[in-house]
Coordinates of C-alpha atoms and ligand atoms in Angstrom, one line a residue:
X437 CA -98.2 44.2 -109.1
X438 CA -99.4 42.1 -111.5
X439 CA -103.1 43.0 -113.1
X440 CA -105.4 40.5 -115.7
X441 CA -108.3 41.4 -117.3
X442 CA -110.8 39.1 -119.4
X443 CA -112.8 41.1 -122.0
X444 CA -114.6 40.7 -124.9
X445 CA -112.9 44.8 -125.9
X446 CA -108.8 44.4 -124.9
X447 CA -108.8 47.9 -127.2
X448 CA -111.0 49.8 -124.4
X449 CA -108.1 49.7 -122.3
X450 CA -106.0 50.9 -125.1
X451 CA -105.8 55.0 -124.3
X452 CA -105.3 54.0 -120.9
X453 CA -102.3 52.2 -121.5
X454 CA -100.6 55.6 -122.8
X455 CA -101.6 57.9 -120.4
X456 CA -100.8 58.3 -116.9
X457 CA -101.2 57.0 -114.7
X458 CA -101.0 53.6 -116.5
X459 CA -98.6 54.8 -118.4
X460 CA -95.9 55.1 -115.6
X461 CA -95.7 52.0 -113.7
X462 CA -96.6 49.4 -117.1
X463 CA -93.5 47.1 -117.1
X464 CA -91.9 49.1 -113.9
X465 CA -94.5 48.1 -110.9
X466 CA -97.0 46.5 -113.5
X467 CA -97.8 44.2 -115.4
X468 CA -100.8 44.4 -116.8
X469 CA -102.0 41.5 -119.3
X470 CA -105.6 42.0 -121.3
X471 CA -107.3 38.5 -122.3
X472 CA -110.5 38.2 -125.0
X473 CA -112.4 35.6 -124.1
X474 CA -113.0 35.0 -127.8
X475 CA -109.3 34.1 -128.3
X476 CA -110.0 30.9 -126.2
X477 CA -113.7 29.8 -126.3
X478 CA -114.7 26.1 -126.9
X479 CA -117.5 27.2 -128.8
X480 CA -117.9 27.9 -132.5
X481 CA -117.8 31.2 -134.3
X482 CA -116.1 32.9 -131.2
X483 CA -119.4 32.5 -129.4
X484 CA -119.0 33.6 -125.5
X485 CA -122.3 34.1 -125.0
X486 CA -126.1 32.1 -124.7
X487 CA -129.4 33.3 -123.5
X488 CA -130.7 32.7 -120.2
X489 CA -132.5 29.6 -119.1
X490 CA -135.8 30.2 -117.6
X491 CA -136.4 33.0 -120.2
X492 CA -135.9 36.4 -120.4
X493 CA -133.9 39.3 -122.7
X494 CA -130.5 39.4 -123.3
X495 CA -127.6 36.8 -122.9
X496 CA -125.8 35.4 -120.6
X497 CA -121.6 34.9 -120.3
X498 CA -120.9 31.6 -120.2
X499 CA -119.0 29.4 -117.7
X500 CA -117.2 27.4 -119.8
X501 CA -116.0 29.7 -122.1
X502 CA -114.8 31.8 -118.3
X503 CA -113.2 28.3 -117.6
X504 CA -111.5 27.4 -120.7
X505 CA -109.6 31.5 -121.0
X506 CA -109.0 30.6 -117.5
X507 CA -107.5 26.9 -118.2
X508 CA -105.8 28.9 -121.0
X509 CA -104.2 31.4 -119.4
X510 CA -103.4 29.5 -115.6
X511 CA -104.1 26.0 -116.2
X512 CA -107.1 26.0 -114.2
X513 CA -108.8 28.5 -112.0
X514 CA -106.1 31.0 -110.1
X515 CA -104.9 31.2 -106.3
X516 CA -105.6 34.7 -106.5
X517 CA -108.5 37.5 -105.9
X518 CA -110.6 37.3 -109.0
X519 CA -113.2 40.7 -109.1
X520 CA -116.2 40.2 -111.2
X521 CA -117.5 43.5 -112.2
X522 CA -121.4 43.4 -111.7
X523 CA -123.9 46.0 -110.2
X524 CA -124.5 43.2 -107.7
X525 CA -121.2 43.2 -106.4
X526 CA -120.2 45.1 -103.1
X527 CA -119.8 48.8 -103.9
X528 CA -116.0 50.1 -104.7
X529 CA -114.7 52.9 -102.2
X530 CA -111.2 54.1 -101.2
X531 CA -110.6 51.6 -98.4
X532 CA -111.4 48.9 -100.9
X533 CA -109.0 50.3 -102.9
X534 CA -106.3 50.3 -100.5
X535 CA -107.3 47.1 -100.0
X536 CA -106.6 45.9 -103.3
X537 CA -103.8 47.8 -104.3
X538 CA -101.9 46.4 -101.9
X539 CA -102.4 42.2 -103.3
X540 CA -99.7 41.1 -105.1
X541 CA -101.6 40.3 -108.6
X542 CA -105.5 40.5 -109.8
X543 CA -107.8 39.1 -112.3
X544 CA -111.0 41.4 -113.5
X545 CA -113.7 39.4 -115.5
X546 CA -115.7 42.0 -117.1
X547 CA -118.8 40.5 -119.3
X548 CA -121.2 42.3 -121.6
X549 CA -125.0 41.6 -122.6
X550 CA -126.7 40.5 -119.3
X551 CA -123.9 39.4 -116.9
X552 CA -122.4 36.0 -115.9
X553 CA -123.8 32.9 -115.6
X554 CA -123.9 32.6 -111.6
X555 CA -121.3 29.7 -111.5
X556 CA -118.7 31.8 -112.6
X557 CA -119.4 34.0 -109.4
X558 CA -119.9 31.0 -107.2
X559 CA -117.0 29.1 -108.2
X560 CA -114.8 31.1 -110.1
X561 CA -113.7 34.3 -108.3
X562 CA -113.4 35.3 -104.7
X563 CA -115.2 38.8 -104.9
X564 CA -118.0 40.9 -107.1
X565 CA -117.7 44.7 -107.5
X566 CA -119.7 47.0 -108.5
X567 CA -118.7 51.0 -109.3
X568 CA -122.0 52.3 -108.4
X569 CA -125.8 52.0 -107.7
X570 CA -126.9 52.0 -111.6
X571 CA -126.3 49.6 -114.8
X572 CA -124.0 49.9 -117.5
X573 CA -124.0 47.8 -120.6
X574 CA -121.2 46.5 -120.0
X575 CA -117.7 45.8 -117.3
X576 CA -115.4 47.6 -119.2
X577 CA -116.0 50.9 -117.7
X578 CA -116.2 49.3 -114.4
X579 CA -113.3 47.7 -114.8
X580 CA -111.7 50.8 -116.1
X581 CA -112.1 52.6 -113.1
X582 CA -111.2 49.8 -111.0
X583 CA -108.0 49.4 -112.6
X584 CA -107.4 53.2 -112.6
X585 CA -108.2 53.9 -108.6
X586 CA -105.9 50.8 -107.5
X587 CA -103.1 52.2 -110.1
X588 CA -102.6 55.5 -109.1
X589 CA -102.2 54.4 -105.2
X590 CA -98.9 52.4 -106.8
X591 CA -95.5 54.3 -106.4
X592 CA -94.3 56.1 -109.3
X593 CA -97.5 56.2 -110.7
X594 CA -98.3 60.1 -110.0
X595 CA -95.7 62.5 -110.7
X596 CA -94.4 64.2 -107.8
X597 CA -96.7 67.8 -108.3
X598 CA -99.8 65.2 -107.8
X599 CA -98.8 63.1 -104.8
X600 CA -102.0 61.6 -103.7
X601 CA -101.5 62.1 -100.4
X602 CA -104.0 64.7 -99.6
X603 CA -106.6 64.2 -102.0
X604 CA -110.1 62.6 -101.1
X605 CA -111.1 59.7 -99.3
X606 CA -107.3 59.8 -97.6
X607 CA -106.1 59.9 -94.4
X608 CA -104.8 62.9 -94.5
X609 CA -108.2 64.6 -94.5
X610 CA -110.2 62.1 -92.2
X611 CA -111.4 60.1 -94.9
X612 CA -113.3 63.7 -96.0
X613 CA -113.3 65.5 -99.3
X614 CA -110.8 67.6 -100.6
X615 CA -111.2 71.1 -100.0
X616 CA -111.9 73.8 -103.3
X617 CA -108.2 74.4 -105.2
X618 CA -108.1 77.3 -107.6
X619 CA -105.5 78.9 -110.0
X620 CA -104.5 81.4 -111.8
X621 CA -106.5 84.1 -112.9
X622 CA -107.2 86.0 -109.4
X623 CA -109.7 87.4 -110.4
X624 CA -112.2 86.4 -113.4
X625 CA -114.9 87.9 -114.4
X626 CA -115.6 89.0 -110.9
X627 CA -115.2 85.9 -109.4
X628 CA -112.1 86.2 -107.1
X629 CA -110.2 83.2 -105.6
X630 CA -110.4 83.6 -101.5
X631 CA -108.2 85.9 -100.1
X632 CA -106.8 83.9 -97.5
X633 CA -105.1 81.6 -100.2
X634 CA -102.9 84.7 -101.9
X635 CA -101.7 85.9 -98.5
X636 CA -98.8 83.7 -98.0
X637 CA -99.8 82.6 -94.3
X638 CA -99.4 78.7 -94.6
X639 CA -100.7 78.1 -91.1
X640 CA -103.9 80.2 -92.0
X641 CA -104.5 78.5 -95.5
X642 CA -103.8 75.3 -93.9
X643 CA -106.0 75.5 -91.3
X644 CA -108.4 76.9 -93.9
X645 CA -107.8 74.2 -96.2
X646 CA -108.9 71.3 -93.2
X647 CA -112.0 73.5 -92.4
X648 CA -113.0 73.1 -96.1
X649 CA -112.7 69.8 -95.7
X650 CA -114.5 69.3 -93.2
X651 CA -117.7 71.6 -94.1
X652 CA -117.7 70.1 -97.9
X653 CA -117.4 66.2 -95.9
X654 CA -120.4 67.5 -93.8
X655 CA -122.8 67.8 -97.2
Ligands
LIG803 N1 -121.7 46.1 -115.0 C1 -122.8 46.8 -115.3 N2 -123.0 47.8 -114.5 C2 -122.0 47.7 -113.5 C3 -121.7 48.4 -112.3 N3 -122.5 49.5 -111.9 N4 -120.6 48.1 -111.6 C4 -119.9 47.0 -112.0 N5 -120.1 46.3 -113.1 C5 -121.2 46.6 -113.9

């Protein structure tokens, strides 16, 4: 798969690039390429930004400067999903997700400040998303956990104690939550890990296990 992402903070993705599970697919099933839209703007003094006509606070990414890192970096605007990351977009959920892990390459445009000018939604990318019902200052973290839900569905990119098979959201469990998991210490100050799950019966914990599930999905 092969993953783009315009920013005006390549480094935020730095610590993700070392860690799993990033880490274990870059250059095997990814390839991951960061862009700064500084690096290509038309404008003067790196400016990427301008404030909003009509009025208001804050400023506004521009759609030239979106145009020229994309006649930069493809010659013109992709034939591909581009994402932009804005609280107005449709919210991000596991079957999007699967849905997106499975293209062959993205592009994420994440902007600061106020948020695109609306041509670059209208014209330049196929679909908005946003992570959640509230506002961050910026795409990066959005974009962040974008890049880290559709990552971790790609082979290789979980080590094989972490399969991601039964986890939440997946098939496995009806599209539920995951039921409680627990560890060593048995007991801890008191608080003792359910008895069923130290008995060895692996019908009973399953079936305990789905039941979890189920009850935690119910809220
Ligand atoms: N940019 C700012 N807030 C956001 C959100 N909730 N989702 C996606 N992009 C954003």
């Amino acid at each position: 798969m092969q993953i783009d992402i315009f920013t005006l903070i390549p480094s935020a993705f730095d610590w993700m690039c070392e860690r799993r599970p990033l880490a274990a697919v870059l250059g095997s099933g990814l390839d991951l390429r960061l862009f700064n839209y500084r690096e290509t703007t038309p404008l003067s003094a790196r400016q990427v930004d301008d404030e909003p006509y009509g009025g208001g606070a804050g400023m506004v990414l521009r759609v030239d400067v979106v145009a020229a890192a994309f006649d930069a970096v493809y010659g013109g605007i992709p034939e591909r999903r581009v994402i932009a990351l804005t609280p107005q977009g449709r919210q991000l959920d596991q079957p999007l997700v699967e849905e997106l892990a499975a293209e062959e390459s993205l592009t994420l445009l994440s902007a600061r400040f106020e948020g695109f000018d609306e041509r670059i939604i209208e014209h330049m990318s196929t679909d908005t998303v946003s992570i959640g019902p509230y506002v961050l200052s910026g795409g990066e973290i959005p974009a962040m956990a974008l890049l880290d839900s559709i990552v971790r569905r790609l082979p290789g990119a979980l080590g094989s104690e972490e399969s991601g098979l039964i986890e939440s959201f997946s098939e496995e469990l009806d599209g539920g939550l995951e039921y409680p998991q627990f560890t060593r210490p048995a007991e801890f100050r008191g608080w003792k890990v359910p008895e069923i799950l130290l008995s060895g019966n692996h019908a009973r914990i399953e079936s305990w296990r789905r039941e979890q599930s189920r009850i935690r999905s119910a809220g």
